[in-house]
Amino acid sequence: MKLVSGKTWFKSWSGMMLATVLAGTTVLAGCSSSSSEAGATTADGKSVLKVEVFDRGNSPAGSTISDNYMTKLVNERFGEPNKIDVQYVPIPRSEELQKLNVLMASGGDVPDIVFTYDQGTFNRYAQQGGLTDLTDLLNQYGPNLKKFLGEDTLSYGQIEGKQFAIPGKRSVLGKYASYIRQDWLDTLKMPVPQTTDELYNTLKAFKEKDPGKVGNGLIPFGMTIAPAQYEPLLWSFVQQPLTDEQKYTLTQKLGSSDYPTLLPGFKDGLKFMNKLYNEGLISRDFGLDEDKKQLWQDVQNGKVGFYTEDAGELYFTYNGTNKNLQANVKNAKLTPVDVFTNNEGKHAKPEYASNGLYIMIPKSSSKAVEAIKYLDWMASGKNLFDMQNGVEGENYTLKNGVPVAKEDASTEAQNRLYNYGDMAIIANGKVAGTEEQNNDAYIMQVPEEYQADMRKSVEISNTDTIAPVNFNKPIEAEAKYGSALQDKYSQLIVKATMAPTAQFDATYDALLKDYMSSGGQAILDERTKVFQEGGASK
């Protein structure tokens, strides 16, 4: 059986090729050739500031990704008073890393502000001398920006004490919640499970008694190879408490997320997944479901008794899972639950780092001052709020100081905000004020009828969370081997879970050995060295 889709292997190959291209020490030297463009001015004497923007191909009629309500707002409020013409350079979202790498490597017309979600890419650019040191510029021209982001978020853009990126700030840090078919529990007269053991007994009852009368298609525990489905389970098996040395040295960061590959208890978590699989309690072909579409279809058709997901994902209109389930299956009800318990009795699960995008100014740009002023403007007054929410009374109303999107907003009003997330780059998620207000703003994005369950989901996602760890200098091995190791990790999850019970240990050991020899050991060695040299920063 083909365990992981071909798309994954291509992604691994292309990632390794890009890493190879970028590994040379002189790759970014050519950036200086764009300096003449960076110093451009318009015919009326305005300075030109070029800013990257993701192009998702979703611009409404009458707008383009570089000419729309949001770009006009920026130029009216920031550009005109500062005699700056802000021009937006489209980068296809699906090809953003490839396109950015080509621009940075070729020394072409690189925007003055670029960004990426990928920490390894940021680290490479900084190490190769391709980025502007923003430390003094931020102190001089970014007081509002510094206050908005705070020291913790800013630390993610620092290398050995110097600020080489402005990290976007996440407004909501909670990641995951779980959901169970309450109507199935009611039929079986069973309580909502509160622990991992109780969940196991519930899943067995779902399989044996089939309370939803699903038949052969019944899936007690919906699973995919996407992190939202297995991370809450695996992290709950990590043995606590961990020492600082264990946290920093045994965690492996691949891409932008921490992986518990070497932490004590990780193997036990996989063994539990193996048990569930061999007892027919989780999706049989989960290794093929990389984009979660099969899982969502199975949940909506009433086949799944329990699953884990990004907090509140099923309630959003664009997802439609909860709405479609209720339409397809009479009296079906999914209830948010927090079930996985660790050795301390806590519902341990990872949370997001406080940073989103890595916003960078290429070394070739002569507009670093203007760039910082632009980001500082965004963090000033109501500018970020208006970019994210539009016009009061037309796009939103205020409820206890929190913006609530108008469900009857006109098409024109809705079109104002189609790309706000890609324009308001200093924030990841809507910022309403305090942490509580930010959570409220997140909750109020779903239809009112789902907001009570959405609130419970968000509360679960913020309970007993495990914060990511961060070093004050890049781990070069993570950038070098990260793409290949992400696929090795997926193979480890899938093959160890699907192995016959008697072959689990041998399968796990062989896969882990392959993982370590493919770069895992190099990451472990480097993280250990950096930790011992005092490189831990969080």
Coordinates of C-alpha atoms in Angstrom, one line a residue:
M1 CA 0.0 0.0 0.0
K2 CA 1.2 3.5 -0.8
L3 CA 1.3 5.2 2.6
V4 CA 2.0 8.8 1.9
S5 CA 0.9 10.7 -1.2
G6 CA 3.3 11.5 -4.1
K7 CA 2.7 15.2 -3.4
T8 CA 4.6 14.7 -0.1
W9 CA 7.6 13.1 -1.8
F10 CA 7.7 15.9 -4.4
K11 CA 7.6 18.5 -1.7
S12 CA 10.5 16.8 0.0
W13 CA 12.5 16.7 -3.2
S14 CA 11.8 20.3 -4.1
G15 CA 12.6 21.4 -0.5
M16 CA 15.9 19.6 -0.6
M17 CA 16.7 21.1 -4.0
L18 CA 16.0 24.6 -2.7
A19 CA 18.0 24.0 0.4
T20 CA 20.9 22.8 -1.8
V21 CA 20.7 25.9 -4.0
L22 CA 20.6 28.1 -0.9
A23 CA 23.4 26.3 0.9
G24 CA 26.3 28.2 -0.8
T25 CA 27.8 31.1 1.1
T26 CA 27.6 33.5 -1.8
V27 CA 24.0 32.8 -2.8
L28 CA 22.6 36.2 -1.6
A29 CA 25.6 38.3 -2.7
G30 CA 23.8 39.2 -5.9
C31 CA 21.0 41.0 -4.0
S32 CA 22.9 44.3 -4.1
S33 CA 22.2 44.6 -7.9
S34 CA 18.7 45.7 -7.1
S35 CA 19.7 48.7 -5.1
S36 CA 19.0 51.1 -7.9
E37 CA 15.4 49.9 -8.0
A38 CA 15.2 50.2 -4.2
G39 CA 16.1 53.9 -4.5
A40 CA 13.4 54.7 -7.0
T41 CA 11.1 57.7 -6.8
T42 CA 7.9 58.6 -8.7
A43 CA 7.5 61.5 -11.1
D44 CA 6.0 63.7 -8.4
G45 CA 9.0 63.1 -6.1
K46 CA 7.6 60.4 -3.9
S47 CA 9.8 57.7 -2.6
V48 CA 8.8 54.2 -3.7
L49 CA 8.4 51.4 -1.1
K50 CA 7.8 48.0 -2.5
V51 CA 6.0 45.4 -0.3
E52 CA 5.5 41.7 -1.0
V53 CA 1.9 40.5 -0.9
F54 CA 0.5 37.0 -1.3
D55 CA -1.6 36.5 -4.4
R56 CA -4.2 33.8 -3.8
G57 CA -6.0 34.4 -7.0
N58 CA -9.2 35.5 -5.2
S59 CA -9.5 39.2 -6.0
P60 CA -13.1 40.3 -6.5
A61 CA -14.2 42.0 -9.7
G62 CA -12.9 45.5 -10.0
S63 CA -9.9 44.8 -7.8
T64 CA -6.4 43.3 -8.2
I65 CA -4.1 42.1 -5.5
S66 CA -2.0 45.3 -6.0
D67 CA -4.9 47.7 -6.5
N68 CA -7.8 47.4 -4.1
Y69 CA -9.5 49.0 -1.1
M70 CA -6.7 48.0 1.2
T71 CA -3.9 49.3 -0.9
K72 CA -5.7 52.6 -1.3
L73 CA -6.3 52.9 2.4
V74 CA -2.5 52.4 3.0
N75 CA -1.5 55.0 0.5
E76 CA -4.1 57.5 1.7
R77 CA -3.2 57.2 5.4
F78 CA 0.5 56.3 5.3
G79 CA 1.8 57.1 1.8
E80 CA 0.4 60.6 1.3
P81 CA 1.5 62.1 4.6
N82 CA 5.0 60.6 4.3
K83 CA 5.4 61.3 0.6
I84 CA 5.8 57.5 0.0
D85 CA 4.2 55.5 -2.8
V86 CA 3.6 52.0 -1.4
Q87 CA 3.6 49.5 -4.3
Y88 CA 2.7 45.9 -3.8
V89 CA 4.5 43.1 -5.5
P90 CA 2.4 39.9 -5.9
I91 CA 3.9 36.5 -5.0
P92 CA 1.7 33.4 -5.7
R93 CA 0.9 32.0 -2.2
S94 CA 1.3 28.4 -3.5
E95 CA 4.8 29.2 -4.7
E96 CA 5.9 31.8 -2.2
L97 CA 9.1 30.1 -1.0
Q98 CA 10.3 29.2 -4.5
K99 CA 9.6 32.7 -5.8
L100 CA 11.2 34.4 -2.8
N101 CA 14.3 32.2 -3.0
V102 CA 14.7 33.0 -6.7
L103 CA 14.3 36.8 -6.1
M104 CA 16.7 36.8 -3.1
A105 CA 19.3 34.6 -4.9
S106 CA 19.2 36.4 -8.3
G107 CA 19.5 39.9 -7.1
G108 CA 16.4 40.9 -9.2
D109 CA 13.8 43.4 -8.3
V110 CA 13.4 42.3 -4.7
P111 CA 10.7 44.1 -2.7
D112 CA 11.8 46.3 0.2
I113 CA 9.6 44.2 2.5
V114 CA 9.4 40.4 2.1
F115 CA 8.2 37.7 4.4
T116 CA 7.8 34.0 5.1
Y117 CA 6.3 31.6 7.6
D118 CA 9.4 29.4 7.4
Q119 CA 11.9 29.8 10.1
G120 CA 14.6 27.9 8.3
T121 CA 14.3 30.3 5.3
F122 CA 14.6 33.3 7.6
N123 CA 17.7 31.8 9.3
R124 CA 19.4 31.1 6.0
Y125 CA 18.9 34.6 4.7
A126 CA 20.2 36.1 7.9
Q127 CA 23.2 33.9 8.1
Q128 CA 24.2 34.5 4.5
G129 CA 24.2 38.3 5.0
G130 CA 21.1 38.9 2.9
L131 CA 19.0 40.8 5.5
T132 CA 19.2 44.3 7.1
D133 CA 20.1 44.5 10.8
L134 CA 17.0 46.2 12.1
T135 CA 18.0 46.6 15.7
D136 CA 18.8 50.4 15.7
L137 CA 16.1 51.2 13.1
L138 CA 13.5 49.5 15.2
N139 CA 14.6 51.5 18.3
Q140 CA 14.5 54.8 16.3
Y141 CA 11.5 54.5 14.0
G142 CA 9.4 51.7 15.5
P143 CA 8.2 52.6 19.0
N144 CA 4.6 51.6 18.4
L145 CA 5.7 48.4 16.6
K146 CA 7.9 47.4 19.6
K147 CA 5.1 48.0 22.0
F148 CA 2.6 46.1 20.0
L149 CA 4.8 43.0 19.4
G150 CA 6.4 42.8 22.8
E151 CA 9.8 41.2 23.7
D152 CA 8.7 37.6 23.4
T153 CA 7.4 37.9 19.9
L154 CA 10.4 40.1 18.8
S155 CA 12.8 37.4 20.1
Y156 CA 11.7 35.1 17.3
G157 CA 13.2 37.5 14.8
Q158 CA 16.6 37.9 16.7
I159 CA 19.8 36.1 16.0
E160 CA 22.5 36.4 18.7
G161 CA 20.8 39.6 20.0
K162 CA 20.4 41.3 16.6
Q163 CA 16.9 41.9 15.1
F164 CA 16.9 40.5 11.5
A165 CA 13.1 40.1 11.2
I166 CA 10.0 41.6 12.5
P167 CA 7.8 38.7 13.5
G168 CA 4.1 39.0 13.0
K169 CA 2.2 38.6 16.3
R170 CA -0.3 35.7 16.8
S171 CA -3.5 36.9 18.4
V172 CA -4.6 33.4 19.5
L173 CA -2.1 30.8 20.6
G174 CA -4.4 27.8 21.2
K175 CA -4.1 25.1 18.6
Y176 CA -6.2 22.0 19.1
A177 CA -9.5 20.7 20.5
S178 CA -11.3 17.4 20.3
Y179 CA -14.9 16.5 19.3
I180 CA -17.1 13.6 20.0
R181 CA -20.6 12.5 18.9
Q182 CA -22.7 13.4 21.8
D183 CA -25.8 11.7 20.3
W184 CA -23.8 8.4 20.2
L185 CA -22.9 8.8 23.8
D186 CA -26.6 9.5 24.7
T187 CA -27.7 6.4 22.8
L188 CA -25.2 4.3 24.7
K189 CA -26.0 6.1 28.0
M190 CA -22.3 6.8 28.4
P191 CA -20.7 9.9 29.9
V192 CA -18.3 12.2 28.1
P193 CA -14.8 10.7 28.4
Q194 CA -12.4 12.7 30.6
T195 CA -9.2 10.7 30.2
T196 CA -7.3 8.7 27.6
D197 CA -8.4 5.4 29.2
E198 CA -12.0 6.5 29.2
L199 CA -11.7 7.5 25.6
Y200 CA -10.3 4.1 24.7
N201 CA -13.3 2.4 26.3
T202 CA -15.7 4.8 24.5
L203 CA -14.1 4.1 21.1
K204 CA -14.5 0.3 21.7
A205 CA -18.1 0.8 22.6
F206 CA -18.7 2.9 19.4
K207 CA -17.1 0.1 17.3
E208 CA -18.9 -2.8 19.0
K209 CA -22.4 -1.3 19.4
D210 CA -22.5 1.1 16.4
P211 CA -24.9 3.7 18.0
G212 CA -25.2 5.6 14.8
K213 CA -26.1 2.5 12.8
V214 CA -23.3 3.3 10.3
G215 CA -22.4 -0.2 9.4
N216 CA -19.1 -1.1 7.7
G217 CA -18.1 2.5 7.2
L218 CA -17.9 3.2 11.0
I219 CA -14.8 5.1 12.1
P220 CA -14.6 5.4 15.9
F221 CA -11.5 7.8 15.8
G222 CA -11.0 9.8 12.7
M223 CA -7.3 10.1 11.8
T224 CA -5.2 11.7 9.0
I225 CA -1.5 12.3 8.5
A226 CA -2.0 16.0 9.2
P227 CA -0.7 17.2 12.6
A228 CA -4.1 18.3 14.0
Q229 CA -5.2 14.7 14.1
Y230 CA -2.2 13.0 15.9
E231 CA -0.4 15.8 17.8
P232 CA -2.8 16.1 20.7
L233 CA -2.5 12.3 21.3
L234 CA 1.3 12.0 20.9
W235 CA 2.2 15.1 23.0
S236 CA 0.0 13.8 25.8
F237 CA 2.3 10.8 26.2
V238 CA 5.4 12.9 26.7
Q239 CA 6.6 12.2 30.2
Q240 CA 6.4 15.3 32.5
P241 CA 8.1 17.2 34.0
L242 CA 10.9 17.7 31.5
T243 CA 14.2 19.4 32.4
D244 CA 15.2 22.4 30.4
E245 CA 17.9 20.3 28.8
Q246 CA 15.4 17.7 27.6
K247 CA 13.1 20.4 26.2
Y248 CA 15.8 22.1 24.2
T249 CA 17.9 19.2 23.1
L250 CA 15.4 16.4 22.5
T251 CA 12.8 18.5 20.7
Q252 CA 13.3 18.8 17.0
K253 CA 12.0 21.8 15.1
L254 CA 11.2 21.0 11.5
G255 CA 9.8 23.9 9.6
S256 CA 7.9 26.1 12.1
S257 CA 6.8 23.5 14.6
D258 CA 8.3 21.5 17.4
Y259 CA 8.4 17.7 17.1
P260 CA 8.5 15.4 20.1
T261 CA 10.5 12.7 18.2
L262 CA 13.1 12.1 20.9
L263 CA 11.2 13.1 24.0
P264 CA 10.5 10.4 26.6
G265 CA 7.1 8.9 26.0
F266 CA 6.9 9.6 22.3
K267 CA 7.3 5.9 21.5
D268 CA 4.5 5.1 24.0
G269 CA 2.2 7.4 22.2
L270 CA 2.9 5.7 18.9
K271 CA 2.4 2.3 20.5
F272 CA -1.1 3.5 21.6
M273 CA -1.8 4.6 18.1
N274 CA -0.7 1.2 16.9
K275 CA -3.0 -0.5 19.4
L276 CA -6.0 1.6 18.2
Y277 CA -5.2 0.8 14.5
N278 CA -4.9 -2.9 15.0
E279 CA -8.2 -3.0 16.9
G280 CA -9.9 -1.2 14.1
L281 CA -10.6 2.0 16.0
I282 CA -9.0 4.6 13.7
S283 CA -9.3 5.4 10.0
R284 CA -7.7 2.5 8.0
D285 CA -6.2 4.6 5.2
F286 CA -5.2 7.7 7.3
G287 CA -1.7 7.8 5.7
L288 CA -3.3 8.7 2.4
D289 CA -5.3 11.6 3.8
E290 CA -2.8 14.4 3.8
D291 CA -5.2 17.3 3.2
K292 CA -7.9 16.1 5.6
K293 CA -10.6 16.1 2.9
Q294 CA -11.5 12.4 3.4
L295 CA -11.8 13.0 7.2
W296 CA -14.0 16.0 6.8
Q297 CA -16.2 14.1 4.4
D298 CA -16.5 11.1 6.8
V299 CA -17.3 13.4 9.7
Q300 CA -20.0 15.3 7.6
N301 CA -21.5 12.0 6.6
G302 CA -21.9 10.8 10.2
K303 CA -19.3 8.0 10.1
V304 CA -16.8 9.4 12.7
G305 CA -17.3 9.2 16.5
F306 CA -14.4 11.2 17.7
Y307 CA -11.6 13.3 16.2
T308 CA -9.2 16.1 17.0
E309 CA -8.8 19.3 14.9
D310 CA -7.7 22.9 14.8
A311 CA -9.8 24.7 17.4
G312 CA -13.2 25.6 16.0
E313 CA -12.3 24.6 12.4
L314 CA -15.6 22.8 12.0
Y315 CA -17.7 25.8 12.8
F316 CA -16.4 28.2 10.2
T317 CA -18.6 28.8 7.2
Y318 CA -15.7 28.1 4.7
N319 CA -15.3 24.6 6.3
G320 CA -18.9 23.7 6.8
T321 CA -18.3 20.4 8.6
N322 CA -20.7 21.0 11.5
K323 CA -23.4 22.5 9.4
N324 CA -23.2 19.7 6.8
L325 CA -23.2 17.0 9.5
Q326 CA -26.4 18.4 11.0
A327 CA -28.0 18.5 7.6
N328 CA -26.9 15.0 6.6
V329 CA -27.7 13.1 9.9
K330 CA -30.8 13.8 12.0
N331 CA -30.0 14.8 15.6
A332 CA -26.2 14.5 15.1
K333 CA -24.3 16.6 17.6
L334 CA -20.5 17.0 18.0
T335 CA -19.4 18.2 21.5
P336 CA -16.0 19.7 22.2
V337 CA -14.0 17.6 24.6
D338 CA -10.6 17.5 26.2
V339 CA -9.7 13.9 26.8
F340 CA -6.0 13.1 26.4
T341 CA -4.3 13.0 29.8
N342 CA -0.6 12.8 30.5
N343 CA 1.2 11.2 33.5
E344 CA 0.5 14.3 35.6
G345 CA -3.3 14.1 34.8
K346 CA -3.1 17.2 32.6
H347 CA -4.6 17.6 29.1
A348 CA -1.2 18.5 27.6
K349 CA -1.1 19.8 24.0
P350 CA 1.2 22.1 22.0
E351 CA 0.4 25.8 21.5
Y352 CA 1.5 28.1 18.7
A353 CA 4.6 30.2 19.1
S354 CA 3.7 33.9 19.6
N355 CA 5.1 34.8 16.1
G356 CA 3.5 34.3 12.7
L357 CA 5.3 35.7 9.7
Y358 CA 9.0 36.6 9.6
I359 CA 8.9 40.1 8.0
M360 CA 12.3 40.9 6.5
I361 CA 14.1 43.8 4.8
P362 CA 16.7 42.6 2.2
K363 CA 20.2 44.0 2.7
S364 CA 19.9 45.4 -0.8
S365 CA 17.1 47.8 0.1
S366 CA 17.8 51.5 0.6
K367 CA 14.3 51.9 2.1
A368 CA 14.8 50.3 5.5
V369 CA 13.7 53.5 7.3
E370 CA 10.6 53.8 5.2
A371 CA 9.9 50.1 5.7
I372 CA 10.0 50.3 9.5
K373 CA 7.9 53.5 9.4
Y374 CA 5.3 51.6 7.4
L375 CA 5.2 48.7 9.9
D376 CA 5.1 51.2 12.8
W377 CA 2.2 53.0 11.2
M378 CA 0.3 49.8 11.0
A379 CA 0.8 49.3 14.7
S380 CA -0.4 52.9 15.5
G381 CA -3.8 54.1 16.4
K382 CA -6.7 52.4 14.7
N383 CA -4.8 51.5 11.5
L384 CA -4.5 47.7 12.2
F385 CA -8.0 47.5 13.5
D386 CA -9.5 49.2 10.4
M387 CA -7.4 47.0 8.1
Q388 CA -8.7 43.9 9.8
N389 CA -12.4 44.9 10.3
G390 CA -13.3 47.5 7.7
V391 CA -16.0 50.2 8.3
E392 CA -18.1 50.2 11.4
G393 CA -21.8 49.8 10.6
E394 CA -21.0 48.3 7.2
N395 CA -18.6 45.5 7.9
Y396 CA -19.0 45.1 11.6
T397 CA -20.7 46.2 14.8
L398 CA -19.1 46.5 18.2
K399 CA -20.1 44.2 21.1
N400 CA -18.4 44.9 24.4
G401 CA -15.6 46.6 22.4
V402 CA -15.1 43.5 20.2
P403 CA -15.9 43.8 16.4
V404 CA -18.6 41.4 15.2
A405 CA -18.8 40.9 11.5
K406 CA -22.2 41.8 10.0
E407 CA -23.8 38.7 8.4
D408 CA -25.8 41.0 6.1
A409 CA -22.8 43.0 4.9
S410 CA -23.1 44.1 1.3
T411 CA -20.9 42.6 -1.4
E412 CA -19.0 45.8 -1.6
A413 CA -18.3 45.8 2.1
Q414 CA -17.2 42.2 2.1
N415 CA -14.9 42.8 -0.8
R416 CA -13.0 45.4 1.2
L417 CA -11.6 42.7 3.5
Y418 CA -10.9 39.8 1.1
N419 CA -7.1 40.1 1.6
Y420 CA -6.9 41.8 5.0
G421 CA -4.9 38.9 6.5
D422 CA -2.2 39.3 3.8
M423 CA -2.0 43.0 4.1
A424 CA -2.1 43.4 7.9
I425 CA 1.2 41.5 8.2
I426 CA 2.2 42.5 11.7
A427 CA -0.6 40.4 13.1
N428 CA -1.7 36.8 12.6
G429 CA -5.4 36.7 13.5
K430 CA -7.7 39.5 14.5
V431 CA -6.4 41.8 17.2
A432 CA -9.2 43.3 19.4
G433 CA -7.2 44.3 22.5
T434 CA -6.5 42.0 25.4
E435 CA -6.0 38.2 25.1
E436 CA -9.6 37.7 26.2
Q437 CA -10.8 40.2 23.6
N438 CA -8.7 38.5 20.9
N439 CA -10.3 35.2 21.7
D440 CA -13.7 36.8 21.6
A441 CA -13.0 38.2 18.2
Y442 CA -11.9 34.8 17.0
I443 CA -15.0 33.2 18.4
M444 CA -17.4 35.8 16.9
Q445 CA -16.1 34.9 13.4
V446 CA -18.4 31.9 13.3
P447 CA -22.2 31.9 13.1
E448 CA -23.9 32.9 16.4
E449 CA -25.6 29.5 16.7
Y450 CA -22.1 27.8 17.0
Q451 CA -20.4 30.4 19.2
A452 CA -21.0 28.6 22.6
D453 CA -19.3 25.4 21.3
M454 CA -16.7 27.6 19.6
R455 CA -15.9 29.2 22.9
K456 CA -15.5 25.8 24.6
S457 CA -13.2 24.7 21.8
V458 CA -11.0 27.8 22.3
E459 CA -10.9 27.2 26.0
I460 CA -9.8 23.6 25.5
S461 CA -7.1 24.7 23.0
N462 CA -5.7 27.1 25.7
T463 CA -5.7 24.5 28.5
D464 CA -2.5 22.9 29.8
T465 CA -0.6 24.0 26.7
I466 CA 3.1 23.2 25.9
A467 CA 5.0 26.3 24.7
P468 CA 7.5 25.9 21.9
V469 CA 11.2 26.4 22.7
N470 CA 13.5 28.9 21.0
F471 CA 17.2 29.4 20.7
N472 CA 18.9 32.8 20.3
K473 CA 20.9 31.5 17.3
P474 CA 19.8 29.3 14.4
I475 CA 20.2 25.5 14.4
E476 CA 21.8 25.1 11.0
A477 CA 21.0 21.4 10.8
E478 CA 17.3 22.1 11.1
A479 CA 17.4 24.3 8.0
K480 CA 19.6 21.8 6.2
Y481 CA 17.6 18.6 6.9
G482 CA 14.2 19.9 7.9
S483 CA 12.3 19.3 4.7
A484 CA 13.5 15.7 4.3
L485 CA 13.0 14.9 8.0
Q486 CA 9.3 16.1 7.9
D487 CA 8.6 13.3 5.4
K488 CA 10.7 10.8 7.5
Y489 CA 8.6 11.8 10.5
S490 CA 5.4 11.2 8.5
Q491 CA 6.7 7.8 7.5
L492 CA 7.5 7.0 11.1
I493 CA 3.9 7.9 12.2
V494 CA 2.2 6.0 9.5
K495 CA 4.4 2.8 9.3
A496 CA 4.7 2.4 13.1
T497 CA 1.0 2.9 13.5
M498 CA 0.1 0.3 10.8
A499 CA 2.7 -2.3 11.8
P500 CA 1.3 -5.6 13.1
T501 CA 1.4 -5.5 16.9
A502 CA 4.2 -8.1 17.2
Q503 CA 6.4 -6.0 14.8
F504 CA 5.9 -2.6 16.3
D505 CA 9.2 -2.4 18.2
A506 CA 11.3 -3.6 15.3
T507 CA 9.5 -1.3 12.9
Y508 CA 9.7 1.7 15.2
D509 CA 13.4 1.2 15.9
A510 CA 14.3 0.8 12.1
L511 CA 12.4 4.0 11.2
L512 CA 13.9 6.0 14.0
K513 CA 17.4 4.8 13.0
D514 CA 16.7 6.0 9.5
Y515 CA 15.3 9.3 10.7
M516 CA 18.4 9.9 12.9
S517 CA 20.9 9.0 10.2
S518 CA 19.0 11.4 7.7
G519 CA 19.7 14.5 9.9
G520 CA 18.0 13.8 13.2
Q521 CA 21.3 13.1 14.9
A522 CA 22.9 16.2 13.4
I523 CA 20.1 18.3 14.9
L524 CA 20.4 16.6 18.3
D525 CA 24.1 17.2 18.4
E526 CA 23.9 20.8 17.4
R527 CA 21.0 21.6 19.7
T528 CA 22.9 20.0 22.6
K529 CA 26.0 22.1 21.8
V530 CA 24.1 25.3 21.5
F531 CA 22.2 24.6 24.8
Q532 CA 25.5 23.9 26.6
E533 CA 26.9 27.2 25.3
G534 CA 23.9 29.0 26.8
G535 CA 21.9 29.5 23.6
A536 CA 18.4 28.8 25.1
S537 CA 16.3 32.0 24.9
K538 CA 12.9 30.9 26.1

